[in-house]
Coordinates of C-alpha atoms in Angstrom, one line a residue:
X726 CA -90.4 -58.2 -5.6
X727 CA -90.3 -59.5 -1.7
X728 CA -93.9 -58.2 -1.0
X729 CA -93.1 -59.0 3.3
X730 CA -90.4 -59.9 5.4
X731 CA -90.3 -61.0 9.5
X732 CA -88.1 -58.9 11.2
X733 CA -87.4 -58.3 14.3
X734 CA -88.3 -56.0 17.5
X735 CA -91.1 -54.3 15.5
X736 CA -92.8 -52.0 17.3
X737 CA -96.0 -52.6 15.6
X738 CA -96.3 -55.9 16.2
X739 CA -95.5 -55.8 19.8
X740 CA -98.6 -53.1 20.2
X741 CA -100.7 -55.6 17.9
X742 CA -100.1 -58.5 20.5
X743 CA -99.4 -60.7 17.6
X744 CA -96.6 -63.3 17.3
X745 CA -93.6 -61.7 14.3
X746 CA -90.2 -63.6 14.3
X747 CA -87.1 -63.0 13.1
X748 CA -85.5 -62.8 9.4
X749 CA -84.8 -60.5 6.6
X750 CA -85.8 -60.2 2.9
X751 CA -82.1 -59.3 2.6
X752 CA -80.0 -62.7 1.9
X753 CA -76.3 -61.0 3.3
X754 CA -78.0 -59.4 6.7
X755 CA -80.8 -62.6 6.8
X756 CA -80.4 -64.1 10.4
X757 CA -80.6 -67.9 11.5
X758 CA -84.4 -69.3 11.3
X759 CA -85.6 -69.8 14.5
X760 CA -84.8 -72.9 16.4
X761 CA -88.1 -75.3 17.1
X762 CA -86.9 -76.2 20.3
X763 CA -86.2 -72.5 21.4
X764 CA -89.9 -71.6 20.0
X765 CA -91.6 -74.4 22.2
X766 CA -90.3 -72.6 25.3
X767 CA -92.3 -69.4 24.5
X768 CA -95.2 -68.6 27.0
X769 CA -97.2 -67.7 23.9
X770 CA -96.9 -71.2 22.0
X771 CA -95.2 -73.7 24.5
X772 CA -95.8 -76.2 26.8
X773 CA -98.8 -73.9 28.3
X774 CA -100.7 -74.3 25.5
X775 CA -99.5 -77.7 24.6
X776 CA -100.8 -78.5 28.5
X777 CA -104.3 -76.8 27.9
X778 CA -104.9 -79.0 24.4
X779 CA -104.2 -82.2 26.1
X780 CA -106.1 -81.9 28.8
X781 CA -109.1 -80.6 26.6
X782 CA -111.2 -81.7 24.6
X783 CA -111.4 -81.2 21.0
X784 CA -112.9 -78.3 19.4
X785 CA -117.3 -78.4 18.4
X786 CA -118.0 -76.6 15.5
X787 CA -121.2 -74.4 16.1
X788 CA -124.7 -75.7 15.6
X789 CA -125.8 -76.4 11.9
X790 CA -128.1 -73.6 10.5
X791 CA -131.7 -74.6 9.3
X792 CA -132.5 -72.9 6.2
X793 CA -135.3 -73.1 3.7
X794 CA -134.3 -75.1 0.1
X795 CA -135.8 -75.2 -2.8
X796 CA -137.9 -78.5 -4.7
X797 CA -135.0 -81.0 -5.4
X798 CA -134.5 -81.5 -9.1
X799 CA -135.5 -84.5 -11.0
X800 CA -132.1 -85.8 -10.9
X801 CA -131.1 -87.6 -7.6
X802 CA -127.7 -86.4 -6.6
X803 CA -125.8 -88.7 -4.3
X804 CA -122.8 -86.6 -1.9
X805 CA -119.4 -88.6 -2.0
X806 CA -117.2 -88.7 1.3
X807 CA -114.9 -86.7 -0.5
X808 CA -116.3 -84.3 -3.4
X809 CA -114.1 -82.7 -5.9
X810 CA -113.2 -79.3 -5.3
X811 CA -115.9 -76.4 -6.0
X812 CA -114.6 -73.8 -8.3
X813 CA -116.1 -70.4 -8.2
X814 CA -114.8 -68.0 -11.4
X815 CA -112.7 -64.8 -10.1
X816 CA -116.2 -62.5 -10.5
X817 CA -118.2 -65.0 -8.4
X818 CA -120.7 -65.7 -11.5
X819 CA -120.4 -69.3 -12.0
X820 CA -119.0 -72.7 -10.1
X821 CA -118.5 -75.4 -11.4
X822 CA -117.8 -79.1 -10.4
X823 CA -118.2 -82.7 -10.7
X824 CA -120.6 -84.5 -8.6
X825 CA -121.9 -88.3 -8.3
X826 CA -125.7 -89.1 -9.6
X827 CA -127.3 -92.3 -10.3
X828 CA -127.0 -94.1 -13.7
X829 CA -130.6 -92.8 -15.1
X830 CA -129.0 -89.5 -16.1
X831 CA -126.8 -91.2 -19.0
X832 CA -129.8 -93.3 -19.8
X833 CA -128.3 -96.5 -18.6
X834 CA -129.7 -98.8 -15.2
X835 CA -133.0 -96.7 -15.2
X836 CA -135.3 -97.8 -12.5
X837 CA -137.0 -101.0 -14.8
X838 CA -133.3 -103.3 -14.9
X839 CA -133.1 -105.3 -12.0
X840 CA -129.8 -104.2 -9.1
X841 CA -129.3 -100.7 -8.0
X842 CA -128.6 -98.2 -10.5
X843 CA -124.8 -97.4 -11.0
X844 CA -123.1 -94.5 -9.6
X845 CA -121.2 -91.9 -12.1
X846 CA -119.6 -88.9 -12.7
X847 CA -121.0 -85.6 -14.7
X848 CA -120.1 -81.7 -14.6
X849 CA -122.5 -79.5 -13.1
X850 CA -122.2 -75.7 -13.6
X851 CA -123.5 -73.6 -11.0
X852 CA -124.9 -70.0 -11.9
X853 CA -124.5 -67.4 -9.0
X854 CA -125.4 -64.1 -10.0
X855 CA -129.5 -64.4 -10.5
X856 CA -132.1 -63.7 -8.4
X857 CA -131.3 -67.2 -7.5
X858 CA -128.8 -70.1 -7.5
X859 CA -129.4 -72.8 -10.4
X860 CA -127.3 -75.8 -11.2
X861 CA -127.1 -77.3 -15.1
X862 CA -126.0 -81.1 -15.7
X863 CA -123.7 -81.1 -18.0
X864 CA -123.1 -85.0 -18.6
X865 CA -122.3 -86.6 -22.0
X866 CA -122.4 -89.9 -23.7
X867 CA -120.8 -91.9 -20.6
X868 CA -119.6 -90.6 -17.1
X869 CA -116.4 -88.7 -16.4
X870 CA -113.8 -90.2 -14.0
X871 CA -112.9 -89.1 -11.2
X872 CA -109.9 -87.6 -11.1
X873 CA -111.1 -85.1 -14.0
X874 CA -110.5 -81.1 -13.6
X875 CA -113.6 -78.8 -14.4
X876 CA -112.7 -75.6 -14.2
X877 CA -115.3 -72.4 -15.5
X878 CA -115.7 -69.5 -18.2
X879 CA -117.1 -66.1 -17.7
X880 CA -119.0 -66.7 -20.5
X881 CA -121.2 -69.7 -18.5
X882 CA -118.3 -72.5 -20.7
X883 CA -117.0 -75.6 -18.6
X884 CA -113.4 -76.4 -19.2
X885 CA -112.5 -80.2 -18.7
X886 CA -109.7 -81.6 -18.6
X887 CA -109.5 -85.8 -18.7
X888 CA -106.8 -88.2 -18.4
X889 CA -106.8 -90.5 -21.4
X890 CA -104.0 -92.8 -21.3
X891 CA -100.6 -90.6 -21.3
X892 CA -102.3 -87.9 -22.0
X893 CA -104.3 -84.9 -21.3
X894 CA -107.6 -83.9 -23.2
X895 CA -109.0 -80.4 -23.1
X896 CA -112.8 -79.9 -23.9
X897 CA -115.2 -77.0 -23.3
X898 CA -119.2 -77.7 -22.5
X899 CA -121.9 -75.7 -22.7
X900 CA -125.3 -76.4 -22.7
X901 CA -127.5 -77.0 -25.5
X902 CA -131.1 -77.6 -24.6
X903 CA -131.9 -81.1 -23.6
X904 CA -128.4 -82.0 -23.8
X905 CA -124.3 -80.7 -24.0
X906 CA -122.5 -79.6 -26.3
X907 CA -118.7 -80.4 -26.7
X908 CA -115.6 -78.1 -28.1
X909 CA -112.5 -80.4 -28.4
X910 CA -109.8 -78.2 -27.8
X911 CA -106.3 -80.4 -28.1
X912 CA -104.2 -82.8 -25.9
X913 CA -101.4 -81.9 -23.6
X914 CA -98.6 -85.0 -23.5
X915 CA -97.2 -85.3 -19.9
X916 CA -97.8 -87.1 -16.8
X917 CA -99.7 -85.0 -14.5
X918 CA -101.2 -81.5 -15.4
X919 CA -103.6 -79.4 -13.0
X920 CA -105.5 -77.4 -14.0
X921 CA -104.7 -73.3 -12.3
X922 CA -107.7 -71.3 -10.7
X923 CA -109.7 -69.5 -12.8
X924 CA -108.1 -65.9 -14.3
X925 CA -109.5 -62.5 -13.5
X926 CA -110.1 -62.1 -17.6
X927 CA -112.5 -64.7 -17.0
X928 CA -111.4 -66.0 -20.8
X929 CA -107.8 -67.3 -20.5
X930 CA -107.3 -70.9 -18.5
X931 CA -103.7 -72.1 -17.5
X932 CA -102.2 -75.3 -16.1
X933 CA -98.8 -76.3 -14.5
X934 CA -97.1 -80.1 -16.0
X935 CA -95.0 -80.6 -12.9
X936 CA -91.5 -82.6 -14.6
X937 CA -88.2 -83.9 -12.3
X938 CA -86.5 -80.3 -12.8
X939 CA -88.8 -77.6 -14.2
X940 CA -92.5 -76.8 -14.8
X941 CA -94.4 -76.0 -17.8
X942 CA -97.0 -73.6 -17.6
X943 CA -99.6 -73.8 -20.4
X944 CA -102.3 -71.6 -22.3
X945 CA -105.0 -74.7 -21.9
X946 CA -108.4 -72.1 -23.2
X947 CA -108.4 -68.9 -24.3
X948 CA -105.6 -68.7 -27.1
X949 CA -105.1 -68.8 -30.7
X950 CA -104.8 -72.7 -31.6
X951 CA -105.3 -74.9 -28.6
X952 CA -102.7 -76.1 -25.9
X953 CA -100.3 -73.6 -26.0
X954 CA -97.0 -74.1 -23.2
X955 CA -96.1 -70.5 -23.0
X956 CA -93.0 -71.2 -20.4
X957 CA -90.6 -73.8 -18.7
X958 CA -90.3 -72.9 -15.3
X959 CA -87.1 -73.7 -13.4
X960 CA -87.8 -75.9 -10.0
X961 CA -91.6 -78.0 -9.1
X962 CA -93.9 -75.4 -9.2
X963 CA -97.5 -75.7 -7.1
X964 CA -100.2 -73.7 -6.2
X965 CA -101.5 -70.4 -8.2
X966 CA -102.3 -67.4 -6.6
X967 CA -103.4 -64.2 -9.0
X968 CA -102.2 -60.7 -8.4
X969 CA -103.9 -58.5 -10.2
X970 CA -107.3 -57.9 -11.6
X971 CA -105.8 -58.1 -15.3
X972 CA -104.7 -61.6 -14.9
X973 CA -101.0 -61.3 -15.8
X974 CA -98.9 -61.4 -12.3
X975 CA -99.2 -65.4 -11.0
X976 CA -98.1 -66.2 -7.4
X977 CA -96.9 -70.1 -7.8
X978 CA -95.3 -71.9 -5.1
X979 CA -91.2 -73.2 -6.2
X980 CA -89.5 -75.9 -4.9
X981 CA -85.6 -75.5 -6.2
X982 CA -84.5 -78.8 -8.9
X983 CA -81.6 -79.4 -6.5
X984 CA -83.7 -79.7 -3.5
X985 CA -84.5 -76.4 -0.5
X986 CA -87.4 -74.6 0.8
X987 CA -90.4 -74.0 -0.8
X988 CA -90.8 -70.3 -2.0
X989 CA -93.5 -68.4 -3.2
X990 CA -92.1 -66.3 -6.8
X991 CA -94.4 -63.9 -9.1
X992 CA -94.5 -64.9 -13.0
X993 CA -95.4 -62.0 -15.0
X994 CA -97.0 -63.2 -18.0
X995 CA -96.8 -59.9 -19.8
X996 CA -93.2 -60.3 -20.1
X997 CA -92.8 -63.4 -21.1
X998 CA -93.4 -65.5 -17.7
X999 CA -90.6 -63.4 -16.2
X1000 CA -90.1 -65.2 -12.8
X1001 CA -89.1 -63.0 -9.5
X1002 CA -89.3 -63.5 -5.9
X1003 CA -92.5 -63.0 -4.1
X1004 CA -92.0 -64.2 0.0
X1005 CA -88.4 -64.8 1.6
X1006 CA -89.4 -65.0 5.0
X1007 CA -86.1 -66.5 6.5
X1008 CA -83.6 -68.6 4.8
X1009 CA -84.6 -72.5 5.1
X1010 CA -88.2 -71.3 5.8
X1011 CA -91.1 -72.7 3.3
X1012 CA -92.8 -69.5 2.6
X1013 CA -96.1 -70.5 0.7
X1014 CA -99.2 -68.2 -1.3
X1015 CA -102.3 -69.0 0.0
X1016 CA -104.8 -66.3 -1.4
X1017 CA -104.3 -62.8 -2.5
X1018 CA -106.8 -59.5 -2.9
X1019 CA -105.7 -57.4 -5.6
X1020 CA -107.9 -54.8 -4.2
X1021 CA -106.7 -54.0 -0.9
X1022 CA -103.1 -56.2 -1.6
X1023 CA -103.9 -58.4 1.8
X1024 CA -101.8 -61.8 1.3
X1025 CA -102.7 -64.7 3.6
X1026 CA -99.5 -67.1 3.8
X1027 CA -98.0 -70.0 5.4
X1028 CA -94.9 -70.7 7.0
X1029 CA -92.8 -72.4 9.0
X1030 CA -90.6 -69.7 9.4
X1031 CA -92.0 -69.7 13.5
X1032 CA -90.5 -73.3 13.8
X1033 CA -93.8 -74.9 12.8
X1034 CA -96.3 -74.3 9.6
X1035 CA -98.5 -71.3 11.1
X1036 CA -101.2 -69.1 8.8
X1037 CA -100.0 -65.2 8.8
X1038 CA -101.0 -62.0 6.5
X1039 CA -98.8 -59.5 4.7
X1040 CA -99.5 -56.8 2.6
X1041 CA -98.3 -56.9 -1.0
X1042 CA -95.8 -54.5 -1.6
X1043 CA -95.3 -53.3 1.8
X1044 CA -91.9 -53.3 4.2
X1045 CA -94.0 -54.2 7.5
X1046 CA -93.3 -58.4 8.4
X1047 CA -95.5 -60.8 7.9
X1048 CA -97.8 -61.4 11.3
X1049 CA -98.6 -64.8 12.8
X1050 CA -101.9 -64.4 14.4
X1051 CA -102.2 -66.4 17.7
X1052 CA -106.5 -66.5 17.3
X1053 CA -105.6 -68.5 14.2
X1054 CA -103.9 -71.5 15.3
X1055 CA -106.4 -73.6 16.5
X1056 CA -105.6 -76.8 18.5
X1057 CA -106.8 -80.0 17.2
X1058 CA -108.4 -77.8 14.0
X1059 CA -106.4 -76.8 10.8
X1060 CA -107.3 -73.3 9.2
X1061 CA -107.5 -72.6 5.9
X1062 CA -108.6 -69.4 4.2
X1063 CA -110.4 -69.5 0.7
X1064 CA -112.0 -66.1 0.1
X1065 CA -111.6 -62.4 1.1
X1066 CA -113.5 -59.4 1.0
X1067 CA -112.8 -57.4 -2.6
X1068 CA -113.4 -53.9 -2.9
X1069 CA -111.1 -52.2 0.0
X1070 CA -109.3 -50.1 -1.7
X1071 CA -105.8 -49.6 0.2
X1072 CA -107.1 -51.1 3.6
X1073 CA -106.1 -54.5 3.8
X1074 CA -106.3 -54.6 7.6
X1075 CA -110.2 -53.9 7.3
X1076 CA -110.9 -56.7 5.1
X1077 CA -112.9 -60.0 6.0
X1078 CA -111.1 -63.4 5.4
X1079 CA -113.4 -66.4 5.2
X1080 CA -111.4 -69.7 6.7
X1081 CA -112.7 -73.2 6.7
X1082 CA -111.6 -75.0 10.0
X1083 CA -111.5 -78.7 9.4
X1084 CA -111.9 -80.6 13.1
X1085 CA -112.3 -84.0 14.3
X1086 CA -116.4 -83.0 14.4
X1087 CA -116.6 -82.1 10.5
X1088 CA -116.1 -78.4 8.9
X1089 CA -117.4 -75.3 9.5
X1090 CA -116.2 -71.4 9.0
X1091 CA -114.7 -68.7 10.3
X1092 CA -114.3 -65.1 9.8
X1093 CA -111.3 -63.1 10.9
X1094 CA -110.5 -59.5 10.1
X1095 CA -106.5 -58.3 10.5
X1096 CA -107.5 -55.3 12.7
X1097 CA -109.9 -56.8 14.8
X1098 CA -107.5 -60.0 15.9
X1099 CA -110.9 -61.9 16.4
X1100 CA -112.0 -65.5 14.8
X1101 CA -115.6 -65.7 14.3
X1102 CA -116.7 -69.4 14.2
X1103 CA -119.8 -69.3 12.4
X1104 CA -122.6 -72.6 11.7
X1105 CA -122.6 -73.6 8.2
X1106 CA -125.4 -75.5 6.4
X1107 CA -125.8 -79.1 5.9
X1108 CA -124.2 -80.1 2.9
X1109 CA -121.9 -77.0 2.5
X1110 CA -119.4 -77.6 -0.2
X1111 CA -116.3 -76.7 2.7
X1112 CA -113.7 -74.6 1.3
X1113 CA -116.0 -72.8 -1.2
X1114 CA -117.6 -69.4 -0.8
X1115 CA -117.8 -65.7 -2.7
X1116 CA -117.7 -62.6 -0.6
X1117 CA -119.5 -59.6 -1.7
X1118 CA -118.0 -56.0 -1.7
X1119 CA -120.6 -55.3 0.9
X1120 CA -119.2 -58.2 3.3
X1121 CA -121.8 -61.0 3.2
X1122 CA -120.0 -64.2 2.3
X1123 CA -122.3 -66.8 -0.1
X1124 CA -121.9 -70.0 0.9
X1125 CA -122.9 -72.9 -1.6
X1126 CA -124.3 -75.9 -0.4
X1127 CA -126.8 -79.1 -1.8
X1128 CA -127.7 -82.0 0.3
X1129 CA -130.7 -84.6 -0.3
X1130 CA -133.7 -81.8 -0.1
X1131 CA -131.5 -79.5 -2.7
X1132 CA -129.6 -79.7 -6.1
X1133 CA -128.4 -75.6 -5.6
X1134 CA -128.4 -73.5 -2.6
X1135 CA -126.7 -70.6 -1.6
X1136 CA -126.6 -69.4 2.6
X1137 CA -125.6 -65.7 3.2
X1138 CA -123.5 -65.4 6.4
X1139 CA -123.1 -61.4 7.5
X1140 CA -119.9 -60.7 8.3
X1141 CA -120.1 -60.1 12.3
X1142 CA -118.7 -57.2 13.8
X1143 CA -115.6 -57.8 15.8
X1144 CA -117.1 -55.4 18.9
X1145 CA -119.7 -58.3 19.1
X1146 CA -119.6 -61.4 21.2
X1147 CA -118.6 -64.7 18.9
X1148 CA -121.5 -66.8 17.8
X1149 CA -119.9 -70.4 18.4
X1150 CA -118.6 -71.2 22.1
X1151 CA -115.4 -71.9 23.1
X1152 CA -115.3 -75.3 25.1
X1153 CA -114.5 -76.0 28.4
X1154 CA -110.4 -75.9 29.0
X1155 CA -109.8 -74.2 25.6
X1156 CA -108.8 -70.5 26.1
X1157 CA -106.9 -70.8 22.6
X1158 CA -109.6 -71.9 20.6
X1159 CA -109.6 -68.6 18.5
X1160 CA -112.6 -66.9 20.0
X1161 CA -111.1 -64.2 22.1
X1162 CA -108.1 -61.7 20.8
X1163 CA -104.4 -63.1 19.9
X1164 CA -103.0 -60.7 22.6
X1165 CA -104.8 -59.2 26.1
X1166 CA -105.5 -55.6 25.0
X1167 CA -102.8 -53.0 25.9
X1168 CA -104.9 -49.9 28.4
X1169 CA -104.4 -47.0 26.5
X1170 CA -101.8 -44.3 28.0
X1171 CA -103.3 -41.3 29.8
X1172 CA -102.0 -38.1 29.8
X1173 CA -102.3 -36.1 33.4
X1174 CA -101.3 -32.6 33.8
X1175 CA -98.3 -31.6 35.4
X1176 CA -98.8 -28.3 37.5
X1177 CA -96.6 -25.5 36.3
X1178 CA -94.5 -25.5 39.7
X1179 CA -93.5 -29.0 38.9
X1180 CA -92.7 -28.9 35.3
X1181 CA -89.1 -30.5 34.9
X1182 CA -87.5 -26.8 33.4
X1183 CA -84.1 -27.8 34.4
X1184 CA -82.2 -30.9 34.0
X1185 CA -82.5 -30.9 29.9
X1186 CA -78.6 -32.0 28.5
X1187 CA -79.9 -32.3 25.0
X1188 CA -78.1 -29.7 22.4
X1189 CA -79.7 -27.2 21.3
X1190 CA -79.7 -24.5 18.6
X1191 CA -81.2 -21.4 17.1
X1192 CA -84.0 -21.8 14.8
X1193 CA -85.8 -19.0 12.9
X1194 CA -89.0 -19.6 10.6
X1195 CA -90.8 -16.9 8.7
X1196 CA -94.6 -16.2 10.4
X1197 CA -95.8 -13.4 8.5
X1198 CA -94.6 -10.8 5.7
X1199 CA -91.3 -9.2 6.9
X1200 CA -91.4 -11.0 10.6
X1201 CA -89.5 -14.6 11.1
X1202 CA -89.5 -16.1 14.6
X1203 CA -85.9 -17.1 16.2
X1204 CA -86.2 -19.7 19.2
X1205 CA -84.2 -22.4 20.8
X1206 CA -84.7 -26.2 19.4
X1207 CA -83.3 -29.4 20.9
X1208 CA -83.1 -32.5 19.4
X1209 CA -86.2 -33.8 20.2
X1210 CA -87.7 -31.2 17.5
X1211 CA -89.0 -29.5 21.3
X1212 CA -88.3 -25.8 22.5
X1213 CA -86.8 -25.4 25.3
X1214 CA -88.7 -24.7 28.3
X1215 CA -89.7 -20.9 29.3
X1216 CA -88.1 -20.1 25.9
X1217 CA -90.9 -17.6 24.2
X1218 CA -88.5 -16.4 21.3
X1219 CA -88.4 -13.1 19.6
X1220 CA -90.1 -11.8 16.8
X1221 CA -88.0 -9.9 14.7
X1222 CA -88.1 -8.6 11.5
X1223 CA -86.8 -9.7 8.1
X1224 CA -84.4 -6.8 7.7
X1225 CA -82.8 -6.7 11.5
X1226 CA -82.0 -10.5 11.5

């Protein structure tokens, strides 16, 4: 089930301008992976560039975009350094997450007790798919810490998932009123369990327990009686990619028990968590899942099968090798992509990819698009949640955000057309900083006419042979071929008919 493979002299590539490197999906005719050394040589990706980065400065991320918010709620929210991830359901209805407010919201170190309040954790759920954004507290009897999962239901439900001693405990919250209301579903015994994105059924929830030799995966929400481990996985497994819109084919990430390169396999939990191979870019190469469109079947992936970890696309399913983008690599920035344009159908090359590009200056986004071989870098507001967004089918990308004005906000980015000029600019002595094409543009061949006088009708050494095809009822028409699939020149062939030849 190898969905891509690099191989090499590929026409395609080479017209694209875009970076593909040797290897083969097939283990007996697979070649070497490439040598690092021998790839720093290449005027595409060695000591040229390398030159350029050191003696320029670091990438600015576009100017910050002003946008009216809303009355802040009555609860004060205060932003951590580092917030907990974002989750947005597979239908872009609901988010979740956990965020930091003062004490008052538990009822404890209200503004009348002498110090500062205390700081604490709570779930928030985030509904998307009003007329407007809105964010619900979900907090309960005492804070949550924080290394605790939320993770949410179609149906507006929180999954949670705390640590309590060596253990894992599973709870579902929903709101009830003035307060939250709790669903104890079970405990999962093991040392660490993570909690997988959310499923296209919007109703099941899984998680990986990561042990010394294999993995379990478990039903955590959604089945008959609680925890249930439906599989032990050979290898580490990471990561979680879905397939499919029916939320039974799961991309994970598999690093072998013995030790070897990380591969990306497919679990198919319709049969039983049947596992087969997904990526095999070249033989020692770790070939990881990033995101997947089960629409259009674009895969975005990472590699090191170039000699160093680069971000390419594939297309699921297909025989073409995976492309390394050069407007991707960024220097001084790392690139990662968290959301893609659903609803093109069988054109995976048209869709838009949403990246967040960390830098030394903060984060901000881009936009790329296969076929155009453009990054947009794009301003983001204050207080953005990086690395979270929902595209619509229609190719505006929702960005959610809350800083100390706002609670719940939501900023619509239109995706820019690659024919138009970026909206960030590139700094001085960076001509790699993604905002021109991977590749100069190839001018396109022109056909001039040859006058009949000089037409080459001699010199042809190619065989040739008699063809006849049928043009009419009773008449077939008997020529010369070569092997080109051409006539021959000056050979007008005779029509004949059906009964004479």
């Amino acid at each position: 089930m190898t969905a891509c493979a690099i191989e090499d002299g590929t026409a395609a590539a080479a017209e694209a301008g875009e970076t593909v490197e040797p290897g083969s999906e097939n283990p007996e005719g697979a070649a070497e992976p490439p040598d690092p050394a021998t790839e720093a040589t290449c005027p595409t990706e060695g000591a040229g560039a390398d030159a350029g980065t050191d003696a320029a400065e670091p990438p600015v991320p576009p100017a910050r975009v002003e946008l009216p918010v809303p009355t802040p709620g009555a609860v004060e929210t205060v932003l951590p350094s580092a917030p907990p991830a974002f989750t947005i359901t597979a239908d872009g209805a609901y988010a979740a997450r956990l965020t930091a407010a003062r004490g008052e919201a538990y009822g404890t170190g209200g503004p009348g007790t002498a110090g500062a309040p205390d700081t604490a954790w709570f779930p928030e759920r985030w509904t998307l798919d009003g007329p407007e954004p809105y964010a619900v507290p979900l907090p309960l009897n005492q804070p949550e810490e924080a290394d605790s999962q939320v993770l949410p239901l179609a149906d507006g439900r929180v999954l949670i998932r705390r640590r309590v001693a060596d253990r894992h405990a599973l709870s579902l919250l929903y709101p009830t009123g003035p307060g939250t209301g709790e669903l104890p579903l079970g405990a999962v015994e093991c040392a660490e369990l993570t909690l997988l994105p959310p499923s296209p059924d919007g109703v099941s929830a899984y998680a990986l327990a990561a042990g010394e030799h294999s993995t379990g995966l478990w039903l955590v929400a959604g089945g008959p009686s609680g925890p249930e481990r439906i599989a032990e996985l050979p290898g580490r497994c990471s990561g979680g990619v879905w397939l499919d819109r029916a939320g039974r084919l799961l991309a994970l990430d598999r690093e072998p028990a013995e030790g070897g390169p990380v591969k990306a396999v497919a679990v198919d939990l319709g049969r039983g968590a049947e596992m087969t191979p997904l990526l095999q870019i070249a033989p020692d190469s770790d070939d990881r899942l990033l995101l997947a469109d089960p629409d259009s079947g674009l895969l975005l992936i990472r590699s090191d099968a170039p000699g160093h970890d680069r971000l390419g696309w594939g297309v699921l399913g297909s025989c073409l090798p995976v492309r390394f983008p050069e407007c991707l690599r960024l220097p001084d920035a790392a690139v990662t992509p968290f959301a893609v344009q659903p609803g093109q159908m069988l054109m995976p090359e048209d869709c838009a990819v949403a990246l967040r590009i960390d830098g030394a200056a903060g984060s901000w986004v881009g936009v790329w698009r296969p076929s155009g071989r453009r990054l947009h870098q794009l301003p983001v507001p204050d207080g953005w949640l990086a690395g979270s967004g929902v595209w619509s089918r229609e190719g505006v990308l929702g960005l959610p955000y809350a800083n100390a004005e706002t609670a719940c906000a939501v900023a619509f980015l239109a995706a820019p057309d690659d024919g138009e000029p970026a909206a960030g600019r590139c700094p001085a002595g960076h001509p790699e900083s993604g905002m021109q094409p991977s590749a100069a543009v190839a001018p396109p061949s022109v056909c001039r006419p040859v006058p009949l006088g000089q037409a080459p009708l001699v010199g042809r050494t190619a065989p040739r042979e008699t063809y006849r095809s049928k043009v009419g009822p009773g008449l077939t028409y008997a020529g010369t071929a070569v092997a080109d699939g051409g006539r021959c020149p000056g050979d007008g062939g005779v029509m004949a008919s059906e009964t004479s030849t």
